Short mmCIF file of C-alpha atoms in Angstrom, two decimals:
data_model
loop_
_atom_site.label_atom_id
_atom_site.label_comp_id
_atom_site.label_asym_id
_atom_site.label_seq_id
_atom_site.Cartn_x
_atom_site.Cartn_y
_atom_site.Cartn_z
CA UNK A 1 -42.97 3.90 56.42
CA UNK A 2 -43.86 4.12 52.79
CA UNK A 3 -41.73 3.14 50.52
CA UNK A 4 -40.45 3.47 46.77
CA UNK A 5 -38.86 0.95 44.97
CA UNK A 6 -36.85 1.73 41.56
CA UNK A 7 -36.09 -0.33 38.68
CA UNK A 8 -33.13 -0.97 37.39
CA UNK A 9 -30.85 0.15 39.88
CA UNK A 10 -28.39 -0.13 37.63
CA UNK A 11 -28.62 -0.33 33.86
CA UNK A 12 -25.98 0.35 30.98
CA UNK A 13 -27.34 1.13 27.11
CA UNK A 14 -25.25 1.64 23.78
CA UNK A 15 -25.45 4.82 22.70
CA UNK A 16 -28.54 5.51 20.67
CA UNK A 17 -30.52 3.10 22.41
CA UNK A 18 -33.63 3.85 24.67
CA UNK A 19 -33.77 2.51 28.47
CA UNK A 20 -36.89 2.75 30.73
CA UNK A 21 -36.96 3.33 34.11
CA UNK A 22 -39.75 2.26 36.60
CA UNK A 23 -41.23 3.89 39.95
CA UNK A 24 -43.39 2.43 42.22
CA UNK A 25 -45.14 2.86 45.00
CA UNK A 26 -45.33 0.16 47.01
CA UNK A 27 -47.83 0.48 49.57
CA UNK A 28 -49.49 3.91 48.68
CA UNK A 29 -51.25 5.56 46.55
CA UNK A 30 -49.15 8.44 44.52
CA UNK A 31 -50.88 10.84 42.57
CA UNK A 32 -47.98 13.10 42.11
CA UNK A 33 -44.57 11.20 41.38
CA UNK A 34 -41.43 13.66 40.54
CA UNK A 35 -37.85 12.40 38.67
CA UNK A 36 -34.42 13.81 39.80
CA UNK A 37 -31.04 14.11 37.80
CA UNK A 38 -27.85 13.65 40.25
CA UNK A 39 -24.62 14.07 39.23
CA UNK A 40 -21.97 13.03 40.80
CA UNK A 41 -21.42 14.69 44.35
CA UNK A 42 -24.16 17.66 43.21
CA UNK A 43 -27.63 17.81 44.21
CA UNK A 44 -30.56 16.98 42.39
CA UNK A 45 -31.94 18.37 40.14
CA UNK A 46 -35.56 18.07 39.19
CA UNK A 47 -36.33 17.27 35.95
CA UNK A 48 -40.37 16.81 35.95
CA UNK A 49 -43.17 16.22 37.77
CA UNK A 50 -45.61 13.23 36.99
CA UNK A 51 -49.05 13.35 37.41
CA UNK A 52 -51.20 9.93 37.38
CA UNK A 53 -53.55 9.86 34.06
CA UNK A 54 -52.12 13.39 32.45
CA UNK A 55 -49.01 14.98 31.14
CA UNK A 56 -45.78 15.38 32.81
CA UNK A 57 -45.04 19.14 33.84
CA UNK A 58 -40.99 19.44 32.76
CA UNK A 59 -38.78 21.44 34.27
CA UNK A 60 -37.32 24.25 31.95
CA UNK A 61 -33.94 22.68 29.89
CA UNK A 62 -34.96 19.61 30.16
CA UNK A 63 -36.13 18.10 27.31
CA UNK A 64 -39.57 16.41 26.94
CA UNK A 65 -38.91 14.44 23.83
CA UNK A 66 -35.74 12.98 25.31
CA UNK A 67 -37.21 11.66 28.64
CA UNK A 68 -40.80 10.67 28.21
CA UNK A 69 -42.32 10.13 31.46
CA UNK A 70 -45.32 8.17 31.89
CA UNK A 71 -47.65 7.94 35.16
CA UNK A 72 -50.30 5.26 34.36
CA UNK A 73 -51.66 4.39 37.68
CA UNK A 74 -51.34 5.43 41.18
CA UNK A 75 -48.49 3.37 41.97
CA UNK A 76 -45.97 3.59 38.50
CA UNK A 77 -44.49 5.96 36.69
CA UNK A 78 -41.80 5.47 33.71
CA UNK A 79 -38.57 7.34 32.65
CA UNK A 80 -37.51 6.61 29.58
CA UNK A 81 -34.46 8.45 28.05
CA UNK A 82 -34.43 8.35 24.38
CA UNK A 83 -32.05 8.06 22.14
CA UNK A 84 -29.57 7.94 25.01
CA UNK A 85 -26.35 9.44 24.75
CA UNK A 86 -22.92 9.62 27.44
CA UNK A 87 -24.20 12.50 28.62
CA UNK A 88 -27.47 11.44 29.90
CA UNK A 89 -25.16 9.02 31.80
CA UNK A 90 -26.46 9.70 35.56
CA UNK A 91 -28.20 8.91 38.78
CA UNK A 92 -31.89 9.08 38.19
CA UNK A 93 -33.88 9.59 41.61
CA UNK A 94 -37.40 9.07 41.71
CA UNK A 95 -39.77 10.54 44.66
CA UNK A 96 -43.57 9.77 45.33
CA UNK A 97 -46.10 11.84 47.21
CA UNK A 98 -48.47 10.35 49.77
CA UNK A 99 -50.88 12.05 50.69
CA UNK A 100 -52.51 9.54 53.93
CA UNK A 101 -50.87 9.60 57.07
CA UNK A 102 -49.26 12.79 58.97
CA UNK A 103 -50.17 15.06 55.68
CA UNK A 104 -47.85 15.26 52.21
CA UNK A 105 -44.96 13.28 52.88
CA UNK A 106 -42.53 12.34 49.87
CA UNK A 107 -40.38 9.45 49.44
CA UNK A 108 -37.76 8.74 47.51
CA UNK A 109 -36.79 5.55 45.15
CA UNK A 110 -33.05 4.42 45.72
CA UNK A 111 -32.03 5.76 42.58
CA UNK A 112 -31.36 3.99 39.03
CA UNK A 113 -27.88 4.33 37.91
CA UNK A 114 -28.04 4.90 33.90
CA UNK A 115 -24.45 4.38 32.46
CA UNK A 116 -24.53 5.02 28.15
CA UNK A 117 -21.58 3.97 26.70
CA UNK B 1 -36.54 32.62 41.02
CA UNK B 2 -37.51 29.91 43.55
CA UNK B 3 -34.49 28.74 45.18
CA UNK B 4 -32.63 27.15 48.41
CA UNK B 5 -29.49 27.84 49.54
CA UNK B 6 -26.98 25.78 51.53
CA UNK B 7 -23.80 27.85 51.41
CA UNK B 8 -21.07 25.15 53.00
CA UNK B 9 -20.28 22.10 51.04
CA UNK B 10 -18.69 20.55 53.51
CA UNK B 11 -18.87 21.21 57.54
CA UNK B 12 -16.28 19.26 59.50
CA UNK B 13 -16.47 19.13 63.49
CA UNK B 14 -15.30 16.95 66.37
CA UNK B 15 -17.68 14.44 68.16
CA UNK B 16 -19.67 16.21 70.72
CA UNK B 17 -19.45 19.32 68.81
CA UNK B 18 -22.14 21.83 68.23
CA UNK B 19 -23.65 21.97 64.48
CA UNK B 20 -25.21 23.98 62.30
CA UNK B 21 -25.97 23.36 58.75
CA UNK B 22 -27.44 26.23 57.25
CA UNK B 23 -30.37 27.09 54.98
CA UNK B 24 -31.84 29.92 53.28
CA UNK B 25 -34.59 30.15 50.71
CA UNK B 26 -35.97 32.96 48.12
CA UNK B 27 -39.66 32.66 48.15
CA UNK B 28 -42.30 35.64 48.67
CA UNK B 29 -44.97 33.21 49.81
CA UNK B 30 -45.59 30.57 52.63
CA UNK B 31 -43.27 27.42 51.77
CA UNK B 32 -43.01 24.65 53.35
CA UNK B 33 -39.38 23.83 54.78
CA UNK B 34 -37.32 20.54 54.82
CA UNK B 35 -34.53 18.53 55.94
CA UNK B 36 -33.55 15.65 54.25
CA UNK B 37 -30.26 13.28 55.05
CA UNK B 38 -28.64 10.67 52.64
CA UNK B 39 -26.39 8.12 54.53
CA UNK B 40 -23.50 6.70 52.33
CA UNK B 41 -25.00 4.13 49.91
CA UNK B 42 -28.68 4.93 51.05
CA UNK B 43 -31.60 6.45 49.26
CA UNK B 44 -32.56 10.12 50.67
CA UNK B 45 -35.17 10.17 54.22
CA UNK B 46 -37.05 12.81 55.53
CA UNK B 47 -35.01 13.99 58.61
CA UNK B 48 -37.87 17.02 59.39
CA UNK B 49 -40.29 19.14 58.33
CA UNK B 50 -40.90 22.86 59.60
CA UNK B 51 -44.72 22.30 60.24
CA UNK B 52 -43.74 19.00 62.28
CA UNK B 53 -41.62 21.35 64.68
CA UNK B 54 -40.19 17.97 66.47
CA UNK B 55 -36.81 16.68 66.60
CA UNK B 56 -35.14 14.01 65.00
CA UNK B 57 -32.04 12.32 66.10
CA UNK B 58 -31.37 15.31 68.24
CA UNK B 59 -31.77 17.54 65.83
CA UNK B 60 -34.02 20.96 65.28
CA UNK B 61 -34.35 23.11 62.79
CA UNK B 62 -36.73 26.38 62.91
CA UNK B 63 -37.86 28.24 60.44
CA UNK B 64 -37.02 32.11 60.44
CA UNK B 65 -39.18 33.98 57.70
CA UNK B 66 -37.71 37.24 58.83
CA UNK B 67 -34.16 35.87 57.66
CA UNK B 68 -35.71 33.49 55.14
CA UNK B 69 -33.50 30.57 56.85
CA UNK B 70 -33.90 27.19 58.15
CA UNK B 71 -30.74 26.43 59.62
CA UNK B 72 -30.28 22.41 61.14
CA UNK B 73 -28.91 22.26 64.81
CA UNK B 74 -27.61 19.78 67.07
CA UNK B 75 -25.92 20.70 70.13
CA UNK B 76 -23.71 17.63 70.41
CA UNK B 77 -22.63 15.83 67.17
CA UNK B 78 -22.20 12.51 66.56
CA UNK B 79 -19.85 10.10 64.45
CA UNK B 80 -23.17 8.64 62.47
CA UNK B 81 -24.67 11.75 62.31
CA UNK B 82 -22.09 12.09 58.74
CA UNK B 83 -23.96 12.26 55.48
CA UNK B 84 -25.11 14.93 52.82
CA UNK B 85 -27.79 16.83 53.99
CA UNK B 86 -29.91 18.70 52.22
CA UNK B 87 -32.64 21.15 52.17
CA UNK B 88 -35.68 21.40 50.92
CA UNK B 89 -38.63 23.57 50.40
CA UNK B 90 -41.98 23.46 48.49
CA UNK B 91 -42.91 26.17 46.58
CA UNK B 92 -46.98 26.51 45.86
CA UNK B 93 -47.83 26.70 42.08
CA UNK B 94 -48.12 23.66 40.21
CA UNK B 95 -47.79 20.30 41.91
CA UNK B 96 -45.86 21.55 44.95
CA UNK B 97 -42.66 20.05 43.65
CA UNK B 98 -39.48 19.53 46.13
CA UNK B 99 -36.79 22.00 45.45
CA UNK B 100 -33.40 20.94 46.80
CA UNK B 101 -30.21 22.69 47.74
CA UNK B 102 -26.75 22.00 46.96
CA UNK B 103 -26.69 19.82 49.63
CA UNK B 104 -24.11 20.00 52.63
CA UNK B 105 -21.62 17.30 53.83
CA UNK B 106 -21.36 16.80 57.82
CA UNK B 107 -18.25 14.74 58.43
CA UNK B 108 -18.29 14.42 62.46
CA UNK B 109 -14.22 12.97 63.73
CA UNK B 110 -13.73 10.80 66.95
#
């Protein structure tokens, strides 16, 4: 099947600093790419929704100055979380739509564990 | 407010049990309704999809727009059937972004 691959999977960042966090798609084309916030034993929580060549569509409380997303090309988009802070410290989830195959199928990264300290 | 529900946290049964994880969702229109597992230590998979109407590892789920549910069933459990699961749903508007529940825990006992 398709698949998503994350970078880092694990990453820790002085507080104040900015880290960046990559999703691909490996072997499909994704025009729509959408970032989840786990915490620990909760769900997830969406944060945005990427869309290839135009401005992320944010999910309401979270804050688009604080994690810029980017969605350059069909197969990458970028979280970075500004200005990072402990309590941004969390699992970051990334899912990609296809849209080929049996109809819209999304797949999800293997998450990026950000720890700020 | 678009929203899914998974009411149990945590469903605990014998092996060769009967389960049912349930599901309920708020949405006026036509969503479309998932199930999705994460195994300890592995990245979320598509387990099924309402439209699909198949079954997956024995399992079935159907989709009930009178009681707004799409509960998860399998009629005999099994010891690596344990993991979160959770639902899903799309909601039109937008990018048809994945909405998740709370997510529910099967532990299945020899």
């Amino acid at each position: 099947g398709a698949v998503v691959s994350q970078h880092p999977s694990r990453v820790i960042c002085k507080s104040g600093t900015s880290v960046k966090i990559e999703c691909r798609s490996l072997d499909f084309q994704a025009t729509t790419m959408f970032w989840y916030r786990q915490f620990p034993k909760k769900s997830l929580m969406l944060m945005a929704t990427s869309n290839e060549g135009s401005k992320a569509t944010y999910e309401q409380g979270v804050e688009k100055d604080k994690f810029l997303i980017n969605h350059a090309s069909l197969t990458l988009s970028t979280l970075t979380v500004t200005s990072a802070h402990p309590e941004d410290s969390s699992f970051y989830i990334c899912s990609a739509r296809s849209s080929g195959g049996s109809g819209n199928t999304i797949y999800f990264g293997e998450g990026s564990w950000l720890t700020v300290v | 407010a678009q929203r899914v529900t998974q009411p149990e946290k945590l469903l605990s049964v014998f092996k060769g049990a009967p389960v049912e994880l349930k599901c309920n969702y708020s949405y006026s229109g036509s969503p479309e309704l998932f199930w999705y597992v994460q195994y300890s230590r592995q990245r979320l998979q598509l387990l099924l999809r309402h439209i699909s109407r198949e079954s997956i590892k024995g399992f079935t789920a159907d989709l009930n727009k009178g009681e707004t549910s799409f509960h998860l069933k399998k009629p005999f459990a099994q010891e690596e059937d344990s993991a979160m699961y959770y639902c899903a749903s799309t909601f039109s508007g937008g990018y048809n972004k994945l909405i998740f529940g709370a997510g529910t825990r099967l532990a299945v006992h020899p």
